[in-house]
Short mmCIF file of C-alpha atoms and ligand atoms in Angstrom, two decimals:
data_model
loop_
_atom_site.label_atom_id
_atom_site.label_comp_id
_atom_site.label_asym_id
_atom_site.label_seq_id
_atom_site.Cartn_x
_atom_site.Cartn_y
_atom_site.Cartn_z
CA MET A 1 97.46 19.38 -48.38
CA GLU A 2 100.50 18.22 -50.35
CA LEU A 3 102.75 15.26 -50.60
CA ILE A 4 106.26 16.20 -49.18
CA ASP A 5 108.93 13.63 -49.17
CA GLY A 6 106.23 10.93 -49.54
CA LYS A 7 104.07 12.18 -46.55
CA TYR A 8 101.00 14.38 -46.56
CA ARG A 9 101.49 17.58 -44.89
CA LEU A 10 98.96 20.42 -44.23
CA CYS A 11 99.93 24.16 -44.27
CA GLY A 12 102.83 24.93 -41.86
CA GLY A 13 104.13 21.39 -42.22
CA ILE A 14 101.35 20.06 -39.95
CA ASP A 15 101.08 16.22 -39.91
CA PRO A 16 97.48 15.22 -40.50
CA LEU A 17 98.01 11.92 -38.84
CA GLU A 18 99.09 13.76 -35.66
CA LEU A 19 95.84 15.88 -35.72
CA CYS A 20 93.82 12.56 -36.08
CA ARG A 21 95.67 11.08 -33.08
CA GLN A 22 95.04 14.16 -30.96
CA TYR A 23 91.45 14.93 -31.91
CA GLY A 24 90.20 11.54 -33.16
CA THR A 25 88.34 10.63 -36.24
CA PRO A 26 86.30 11.62 -38.28
CA LEU A 27 87.80 15.03 -38.25
CA TYR A 28 87.12 18.16 -40.31
CA VAL A 29 90.24 20.43 -40.82
CA TYR A 30 90.17 23.87 -42.44
CA ASP A 31 93.17 25.81 -43.73
CA ALA A 32 92.81 29.55 -43.38
CA SER A 33 95.58 30.26 -45.83
CA ILE A 34 93.66 28.63 -48.69
CA MET A 35 90.64 30.69 -47.81
CA GLU A 36 92.80 33.79 -48.04
CA ARG A 37 94.43 32.73 -51.29
CA GLN A 38 90.92 32.33 -52.80
CA TYR A 39 89.67 35.54 -51.55
CA ARG A 40 92.73 37.50 -52.92
CA ARG A 41 92.59 35.67 -56.26
CA LEU A 42 88.93 36.83 -56.71
CA ILE A 43 89.32 40.40 -55.54
CA SER A 44 92.46 40.87 -57.70
CA ALA A 45 90.70 39.58 -60.80
CA PHE A 46 88.66 42.70 -60.79
CA SER A 47 89.87 46.09 -61.92
CA TYR A 48 86.47 47.76 -60.93
CA PRO A 49 87.32 49.47 -57.64
CA LYS A 50 83.86 49.27 -55.84
CA ILE A 51 83.95 45.44 -55.78
CA ARG A 52 82.83 43.74 -52.54
CA ILE A 53 82.95 40.14 -51.67
CA HIS A 54 80.19 38.76 -49.34
CA TYR A 55 81.07 35.31 -48.00
CA ALA A 56 77.85 33.12 -48.35
CA CYS A 57 78.37 31.59 -45.03
CA LYS A 58 75.82 28.68 -45.27
CA ALA A 59 78.89 26.88 -46.79
CA LEU A 60 80.60 26.95 -43.37
CA THR A 61 79.60 28.95 -40.31
CA ASN A 62 82.13 27.93 -37.65
CA LEU A 63 82.78 31.28 -35.66
CA ALA A 64 86.48 31.10 -36.27
CA VAL A 65 85.87 31.04 -40.03
CA LEU A 66 83.45 33.87 -39.82
CA GLN A 67 85.88 35.96 -37.70
CA PHE A 68 88.58 35.15 -40.17
CA PHE A 69 86.61 36.58 -43.15
CA GLN A 70 85.56 39.59 -41.14
CA ARG A 71 89.23 40.30 -40.59
CA LEU A 72 90.04 39.87 -44.27
CA GLY A 73 87.43 42.47 -45.02
CA THR A 74 84.52 40.64 -46.61
CA GLY A 75 80.89 41.16 -46.02
CA LEU A 76 78.48 38.32 -45.35
CA ASP A 77 75.51 36.73 -47.12
CA CYS A 78 73.02 35.10 -44.75
CA VAL A 79 70.16 32.93 -45.66
CA SER A 80 68.61 32.49 -42.16
CA ILE A 81 68.20 34.76 -39.09
CA GLN A 82 70.48 32.39 -37.13
CA GLU A 83 73.26 33.04 -39.65
CA VAL A 84 72.66 36.80 -39.30
CA GLN A 85 73.09 36.33 -35.54
CA LEU A 86 76.37 34.30 -35.96
CA GLY A 87 77.66 36.97 -38.27
CA LEU A 88 77.04 39.70 -35.74
CA LYS A 89 78.49 37.66 -32.99
CA ALA A 90 81.54 37.14 -35.19
CA GLY A 91 81.93 40.94 -35.53
CA PHE A 92 80.46 41.80 -38.85
CA SER A 93 78.57 45.17 -38.69
CA PRO A 94 75.02 45.12 -39.65
CA GLU A 95 75.50 47.16 -42.90
CA GLU A 96 77.87 44.38 -44.10
CA ILE A 97 75.32 41.68 -43.92
CA LEU A 98 72.80 40.94 -46.51
CA TYR A 99 69.95 38.78 -45.33
CA THR A 100 68.67 36.56 -48.29
CA PRO A 101 66.09 34.20 -47.01
CA ASN A 102 63.73 32.13 -49.06
CA PHE A 103 60.17 31.40 -47.70
CA ALA A 104 61.18 32.82 -44.19
CA ALA A 105 58.17 34.00 -42.05
CA LEU A 106 57.52 37.70 -41.54
CA ASP A 107 58.79 37.66 -37.92
CA GLU A 108 62.15 36.55 -39.21
CA TYR A 109 62.29 39.66 -41.41
CA ALA A 110 61.06 41.64 -38.43
CA GLU A 111 64.11 40.47 -36.37
CA ALA A 112 66.43 41.27 -39.24
CA VAL A 113 65.00 44.94 -39.34
CA ARG A 114 65.57 45.07 -35.71
CA LEU A 115 69.18 44.01 -36.05
CA GLY A 116 69.74 46.47 -38.75
CA VAL A 117 71.07 44.29 -41.57
CA ARG A 118 70.25 44.69 -45.20
CA ILE A 119 67.42 42.86 -46.47
CA ASN A 120 66.78 40.91 -49.66
CA ILE A 121 63.13 40.43 -50.71
CA ASP A 122 62.52 37.39 -53.00
CA ALA A 123 58.68 37.25 -53.33
CA ILE A 124 55.91 39.50 -54.29
CA PRO A 125 53.71 38.83 -51.34
CA MET A 126 56.69 39.81 -49.10
CA LEU A 127 56.98 43.12 -51.11
CA GLU A 128 53.42 43.83 -50.29
CA ASN A 129 53.95 43.01 -46.54
CA TRP A 130 56.88 45.37 -46.81
CA SER A 131 54.74 48.31 -47.75
CA LEU A 132 52.34 47.59 -44.94
CA HIS A 133 55.02 47.16 -42.12
CA TYR A 134 58.36 48.52 -43.04
CA ARG A 135 57.78 51.05 -45.93
CA ASP A 136 60.84 53.31 -44.81
CA ILE A 137 63.38 50.40 -44.53
CA PRO A 138 65.41 50.18 -47.68
CA ILE A 139 65.38 46.86 -49.51
CA CYS A 140 67.19 44.76 -52.07
CA ILE A 141 65.08 42.80 -54.61
CA ARG A 142 66.08 39.35 -55.70
CA ILE A 143 65.42 38.82 -59.44
CA ASN A 144 65.34 35.48 -61.13
CA PRO A 145 66.66 36.01 -64.61
CA HIS A 146 65.81 32.36 -65.54
CA ILE A 147 69.37 31.65 -66.72
CA LYS A 148 69.84 28.04 -66.53
CA ALA A 149 73.08 27.44 -64.83
CA GLY A 150 74.10 24.87 -62.20
CA GLY A 151 75.82 21.54 -61.86
CA HIS A 152 72.85 19.72 -60.43
CA ASP A 153 69.14 20.05 -60.29
CA ASN A 154 69.13 20.52 -56.55
CA ILE A 155 71.47 23.53 -56.70
CA SER A 156 70.25 25.12 -59.89
CA VAL A 157 68.03 27.93 -58.78
CA GLY A 158 67.56 30.24 -61.74
CA HIS A 159 65.35 28.17 -64.05
CA VAL A 160 61.70 29.06 -64.68
CA ASP A 161 59.99 26.76 -62.11
CA SER A 162 62.55 27.66 -59.37
CA LYS A 163 61.17 28.82 -55.98
CA PHE A 164 63.91 31.48 -55.68
CA GLY A 165 63.73 35.16 -56.51
CA ILE A 166 61.01 37.14 -58.31
CA SER A 167 60.67 36.24 -61.81
CA ILE A 168 61.85 38.73 -64.34
CA HIS A 169 58.47 38.36 -66.06
CA GLN A 170 56.84 39.74 -62.91
CA LEU A 171 58.81 43.03 -63.04
CA PRO A 172 55.89 45.19 -64.07
CA HIS A 173 54.09 44.01 -60.91
CA VAL A 174 57.14 44.70 -58.78
CA LEU A 175 57.43 48.25 -60.35
CA ARG A 176 53.78 48.92 -59.59
CA ILE A 177 54.15 48.09 -55.77
CA VAL A 178 57.40 49.89 -55.49
CA GLU A 179 55.95 53.01 -57.14
CA SER A 180 52.68 53.06 -55.48
CA GLN A 181 53.93 52.37 -51.99
CA GLY A 182 57.12 54.54 -52.32
CA LEU A 183 59.51 51.67 -51.34
CA HIS A 184 63.25 52.45 -51.25
CA VAL A 185 65.01 49.94 -53.38
CA GLU A 186 68.84 50.13 -52.66
CA GLY A 187 69.91 46.97 -54.24
CA LEU A 188 69.27 44.33 -56.90
CA HIS A 189 70.32 40.83 -56.58
CA MET A 190 70.51 37.49 -58.51
CA HIS A 191 71.90 34.11 -57.64
CA THR A 192 71.45 31.60 -60.40
CA GLY A 193 72.90 28.53 -58.59
CA SER A 194 76.06 26.69 -58.07
CA ASP A 195 78.61 25.49 -60.66
CA ILE A 196 78.86 28.16 -63.38
CA LEU A 197 81.12 26.77 -66.02
CA ASP A 198 80.73 29.34 -68.56
CA VAL A 199 81.54 33.03 -67.79
CA ASP A 200 79.24 34.26 -70.68
CA VAL A 201 76.24 32.52 -68.99
CA PHE A 202 77.00 34.62 -65.84
CA LEU A 203 77.38 37.68 -67.98
CA ARG A 204 74.01 37.17 -69.58
CA GLY A 205 72.44 37.15 -66.28
CA ALA A 206 74.23 40.39 -65.31
CA GLU A 207 73.01 41.88 -68.49
CA ILE A 208 69.47 41.21 -67.46
CA LEU A 209 70.08 42.79 -64.10
CA PHE A 210 71.54 45.97 -65.72
CA GLU A 211 68.31 46.20 -67.71
CA VAL A 212 66.32 45.98 -64.68
CA ALA A 213 68.47 48.52 -62.85
CA ARG A 214 67.59 51.30 -65.19
CA LYS A 215 64.14 51.18 -63.66
CA PHE A 216 65.51 51.86 -60.22
CA PRO A 217 67.12 55.27 -59.75
CA ASP A 218 68.27 54.99 -56.23
CA LEU A 219 70.42 51.90 -56.21
CA GLN A 220 73.54 51.53 -54.04
CA PHE A 221 74.59 48.16 -55.20
CA ILE A 222 74.12 45.33 -57.58
CA ASP A 223 74.70 41.79 -56.23
CA LEU A 224 75.39 39.17 -58.82
CA GLY A 225 75.43 36.20 -56.43
CA SER A 226 77.66 33.34 -56.90
CA GLY A 227 77.96 29.91 -58.70
CA PHE A 228 81.80 29.79 -58.85
CA LYS A 229 82.98 26.30 -59.56
CA VAL A 230 86.07 25.03 -58.08
CA PRO A 231 88.06 21.88 -59.22
CA TYR A 232 87.06 18.77 -57.40
CA LYS A 233 89.43 16.50 -59.35
CA PRO A 234 92.64 16.89 -61.32
CA ASP A 235 92.02 18.74 -64.62
CA ASP A 236 88.42 19.43 -63.60
CA ILE A 237 86.81 22.51 -65.17
CA GLU A 238 86.49 25.53 -62.91
CA THR A 239 85.01 29.07 -63.30
CA ASP A 240 87.67 31.22 -64.85
CA VAL A 241 87.45 33.93 -62.38
CA GLU A 242 90.29 35.93 -64.09
CA GLU A 243 88.17 36.02 -67.37
CA LEU A 244 85.10 36.98 -65.36
CA GLY A 245 86.84 39.66 -63.51
CA LEU A 246 88.25 41.21 -66.70
CA LYS A 247 84.89 41.01 -68.65
CA LEU A 248 82.65 42.04 -65.87
CA SER A 249 84.76 44.97 -64.64
CA GLN A 250 84.59 46.50 -68.18
CA ARG A 251 80.96 45.72 -68.61
CA PHE A 252 80.01 47.11 -65.02
CA GLU A 253 82.05 50.23 -65.52
CA ALA A 254 80.22 50.92 -68.75
CA PHE A 255 76.88 50.26 -67.15
CA CYS A 256 77.66 52.73 -64.28
CA GLN A 257 78.69 55.38 -66.86
CA GLU A 258 75.18 54.97 -68.32
CA TYR A 259 73.46 54.79 -64.96
CA GLY A 260 75.13 58.01 -63.86
CA ARG A 261 76.83 56.69 -60.63
CA LYS A 262 79.43 54.14 -59.74
CA LEU A 263 77.51 51.47 -57.80
CA LYS A 264 78.94 48.80 -55.54
CA LEU A 265 79.40 45.50 -57.31
CA ILE A 266 78.83 42.60 -54.84
CA LEU A 267 79.64 38.90 -55.39
CA GLU A 268 78.86 36.28 -52.82
CA PRO A 269 80.72 33.09 -53.16
CA GLY A 270 80.54 30.29 -50.58
CA LYS A 271 82.12 27.23 -52.18
CA PHE A 272 84.78 29.23 -54.00
CA LEU A 273 86.12 30.62 -50.73
CA VAL A 274 86.11 27.59 -48.50
CA SER A 275 85.74 24.35 -50.52
CA GLU A 276 89.27 23.62 -51.16
CA ALA A 277 90.38 24.83 -47.63
CA GLY A 278 88.71 21.91 -45.97
CA TYR A 279 89.47 18.18 -45.60
CA LEU A 280 87.56 15.37 -43.86
CA PHE A 281 89.79 12.68 -42.33
CA ALA A 282 88.25 9.24 -41.64
CA ARG A 283 89.56 5.92 -40.44
CA CYS A 284 89.15 2.72 -42.32
CA THR A 285 87.23 0.40 -40.09
CA LEU A 286 87.27 -2.65 -42.37
CA VAL A 287 88.22 -3.76 -45.81
CA LYS A 288 85.71 -6.23 -47.13
CA GLN A 289 86.03 -8.29 -50.28
CA THR A 290 82.84 -9.67 -52.00
CA THR A 291 82.89 -11.67 -55.21
CA SER A 292 82.97 -8.61 -57.27
CA THR A 293 84.00 -5.66 -55.20
CA VAL A 294 86.59 -4.59 -52.60
CA PHE A 295 84.86 -2.34 -50.08
CA VAL A 296 86.75 0.15 -47.99
CA GLY A 297 84.49 1.00 -44.99
CA LEU A 298 85.06 4.15 -42.91
CA ASP A 299 84.19 5.57 -39.54
CA THR A 300 82.03 8.22 -41.23
CA GLY A 301 79.20 8.21 -43.60
CA PHE A 302 76.58 10.45 -45.27
CA ASN A 303 75.77 11.75 -41.85
CA HIS A 304 79.02 13.71 -42.05
CA LEU A 305 79.60 14.19 -45.65
CA ILE A 306 76.49 13.94 -47.84
CA ARG A 307 77.48 15.67 -51.04
CA PRO A 308 78.53 12.56 -52.87
CA MET A 309 75.05 10.99 -52.19
CA PHE A 310 72.95 14.03 -52.36
CA TYR A 311 74.50 15.75 -55.46
CA GLY A 312 76.56 12.83 -56.98
CA ALA A 313 79.58 15.02 -56.11
CA TYR A 314 83.18 13.78 -56.67
CA HIS A 315 85.49 14.16 -53.78
CA ARG A 316 89.03 13.11 -54.21
CA ILE A 317 90.10 10.53 -51.69
CA VAL A 318 93.68 9.71 -50.72
CA ASN A 319 95.32 7.31 -48.22
CA VAL A 320 97.04 9.55 -45.74
CA THR A 321 98.67 6.71 -43.82
CA GLU A 322 100.21 4.98 -46.80
CA PRO A 323 100.33 7.29 -49.75
CA ASN A 324 103.09 5.34 -51.44
CA PHE A 325 101.59 1.76 -51.54
CA LYS A 326 100.52 0.33 -54.86
CA PRO A 327 97.06 1.58 -55.86
CA ARG A 328 94.17 -0.84 -55.91
CA ILE A 329 90.56 -0.36 -56.96
CA TYR A 330 88.06 0.31 -54.19
CA THR A 331 84.53 1.19 -53.54
CA VAL A 332 84.64 3.51 -50.58
CA VAL A 333 81.62 3.42 -48.30
CA GLY A 334 80.32 4.75 -44.99
CA ASN A 335 79.19 3.07 -41.81
CA MET A 336 75.42 4.15 -42.11
CA CYS A 337 72.72 1.57 -42.19
CA GLU A 338 71.66 2.83 -45.54
CA THR A 339 73.48 2.84 -48.80
CA ASP A 340 76.14 5.48 -48.46
CA THR A 341 78.76 5.11 -51.20
CA PHE A 342 81.36 7.88 -51.40
CA ALA A 343 83.13 6.66 -54.35
CA VAL A 344 82.94 3.57 -56.80
CA ASP A 345 86.04 2.00 -58.44
CA ARG A 346 88.42 4.48 -57.04
CA ARG A 347 92.26 3.99 -57.41
CA ILE A 348 93.69 4.35 -53.89
CA PRO A 349 97.05 3.17 -52.52
CA GLU A 350 96.39 -0.13 -50.76
CA VAL A 351 94.31 0.38 -47.69
CA VAL A 352 94.36 -1.74 -44.51
CA GLU A 353 92.21 -1.42 -41.39
CA GLY A 354 93.19 1.65 -39.36
CA ASP A 355 94.53 3.69 -42.21
CA ILE A 356 93.40 7.31 -42.36
CA LEU A 357 91.82 8.50 -45.57
CA ALA A 358 91.19 12.00 -46.57
CA PHE A 359 88.44 13.61 -48.57
CA PHE A 360 89.38 16.79 -50.38
CA ASN A 361 87.19 19.75 -51.00
CA ALA A 362 85.32 19.22 -47.74
CA GLY A 363 85.31 22.86 -46.55
CA ALA A 364 81.98 23.87 -48.16
CA TYR A 365 78.70 22.11 -47.32
CA GLY A 366 80.53 19.36 -45.42
CA TRP A 367 80.07 19.74 -41.67
CA MET A 368 77.22 22.17 -42.36
CA MET A 369 75.14 19.46 -43.88
CA ALA A 370 76.04 16.81 -41.29
CA SER A 371 73.34 15.24 -39.13
CA ASN A 372 72.99 12.89 -36.22
CA TYR A 373 71.45 10.17 -38.37
CA ASN A 374 72.00 6.61 -36.86
CA SER A 375 72.44 8.73 -33.60
CA ARG A 376 76.20 9.17 -34.14
CA PRO A 377 77.77 12.45 -33.05
CA ARG A 378 78.99 15.07 -35.50
CA PRO A 379 82.76 15.40 -35.91
CA ALA A 380 85.13 17.96 -34.38
CA GLU A 381 86.58 20.87 -36.44
CA VAL A 382 90.17 22.13 -36.51
CA PHE A 383 91.18 25.53 -37.93
CA ILE A 384 94.64 26.02 -39.12
CA TYR A 385 95.74 29.63 -38.87
CA LYS A 386 99.31 30.88 -39.44
CA GLY A 387 100.55 27.31 -39.54
CA LYS A 388 99.14 26.37 -36.22
CA ALA A 389 96.10 24.04 -35.60
CA HIS A 390 93.38 25.05 -33.21
CA LEU A 391 90.47 22.93 -32.12
CA VAL A 392 87.42 25.22 -32.93
CA ARG A 393 84.61 22.69 -32.36
CA ARG A 394 84.69 19.62 -30.05
CA ARG A 395 83.22 16.32 -31.19
CA GLU A 396 79.68 15.75 -30.00
CA THR A 397 79.01 13.15 -27.32
CA LEU A 398 75.94 11.11 -26.38
CA ASP A 399 75.06 13.94 -23.86
CA ASP A 400 74.86 16.36 -26.74
CA LEU A 401 72.39 13.96 -28.53
CA LEU A 402 70.31 13.92 -25.28
CA ALA A 403 70.62 17.57 -24.52
CA THR A 404 67.42 18.69 -26.29
CA GLN A 405 65.25 15.72 -25.24
CA LEU A 406 62.81 15.90 -22.47
CA PRO A 407 61.97 12.93 -20.40
CA PHE A 408 58.39 11.61 -20.89
CA GLU A 409 57.07 9.96 -17.75
CA ASP A 410 53.24 9.90 -18.20
CA TRP A 411 53.11 6.15 -18.94
C1 LIG B 501 74.28 29.38 -51.48
C2 LIG B 501 74.20 30.82 -51.91
C3 LIG B 501 75.38 31.40 -52.43
C4 LIG B 501 76.72 30.60 -52.43
O1 LIG B 501 76.76 29.70 -53.41
P1 LIG B 501 78.13 28.81 -53.71
O2 LIG B 501 77.83 27.93 -54.70
O3 LIG B 501 78.59 28.22 -52.49
O4 LIG B 501 79.14 29.97 -54.08
C5 LIG B 501 75.34 32.73 -52.76
N1 LIG B 501 74.15 33.41 -52.66
C6 LIG B 501 73.01 32.82 -52.19
C7 LIG B 501 71.87 33.62 -52.08
C8 LIG B 501 72.97 31.45 -51.69
O5 LIG B 501 71.89 30.95 -51.39
#
């Protein structure tokens, strides 16, 4: 979204205020052209020809978005059987889906086997189960290289006491099971967590995986996960994907030479592909001045965008209604009966009741982490494709909140 002649405009010149009038607030809006820009930027950073991007769809699983990525030509990374089912519904073929759950029950894996998707094993007991039930089904193994990367403890998944992956220190045990049971390992995987700021940290993880790969002669692919950081504020540091593409292509090419075959190189970004493509629009319900602070209150809260409270994430906030007023200093809060502060001491053009504010970078982990806390419905979603806006999820109603409840009458 850009300022054009003093007014905010979405892709195709769409007026966001018009969308808010039409569909109400709060409202999530996604711009497909930004998703495509990110995909092309990533893929063209790599000279290695057998590069594949798997969209990590937990970031945003609206069917329109999944279908869009399917058409662009990505694969899919799914962390639950429901994401697998959504991916298949969106048209992905099973071979293009990697199922990477954590602490999923065996019957979820059984369903994944039935659906024919690729399966990523991330625990030794599950590997043992595999040899009992599905010895002939090829697997990928998720290795935890214990590279400490990540912007926040909750999203840093590579460190030593992380629950993700099989520790690199347990590799001898893994090899024993694989060899004695004759398991067919077709892939190796790592995902060290979000927010990789340093390309060399990422490459260190890759190096560890290459070392492991030498022990598995039948590999088809190596999946290096994600952790690509996008800018959330002006001049923010972001992962230098061009540098990564250059260095990793060279290194991977050399590794394959040594391995004897050109393997598929998979990356599975979520945030990188969809974060900047999404906005959350909300209406100011009240401006409230206390002795020390001016609060801008919105018709949304951490029930709709929890990242600021959960991760301490910074989201840029603008006044869409009055972008040209003199900025004032505000604390922006939600309408939950709970402390839900989006931003403290933020400079925003003067806000009055009824103004529409926009959160940037709301495409990834925005709607997906929304809840019905305080019994408020979740927002509608609009998808902008080729310069036209389409409603792809309606706003919830009280009936939706009641839909799964069963009457209790045995008083
Ligand atoms: C969440 C997740 C990703 C995507 O992470 P981003 O930070 O959104 O890019 C990739 N792979 C796996 C296994 C994940 O769980």
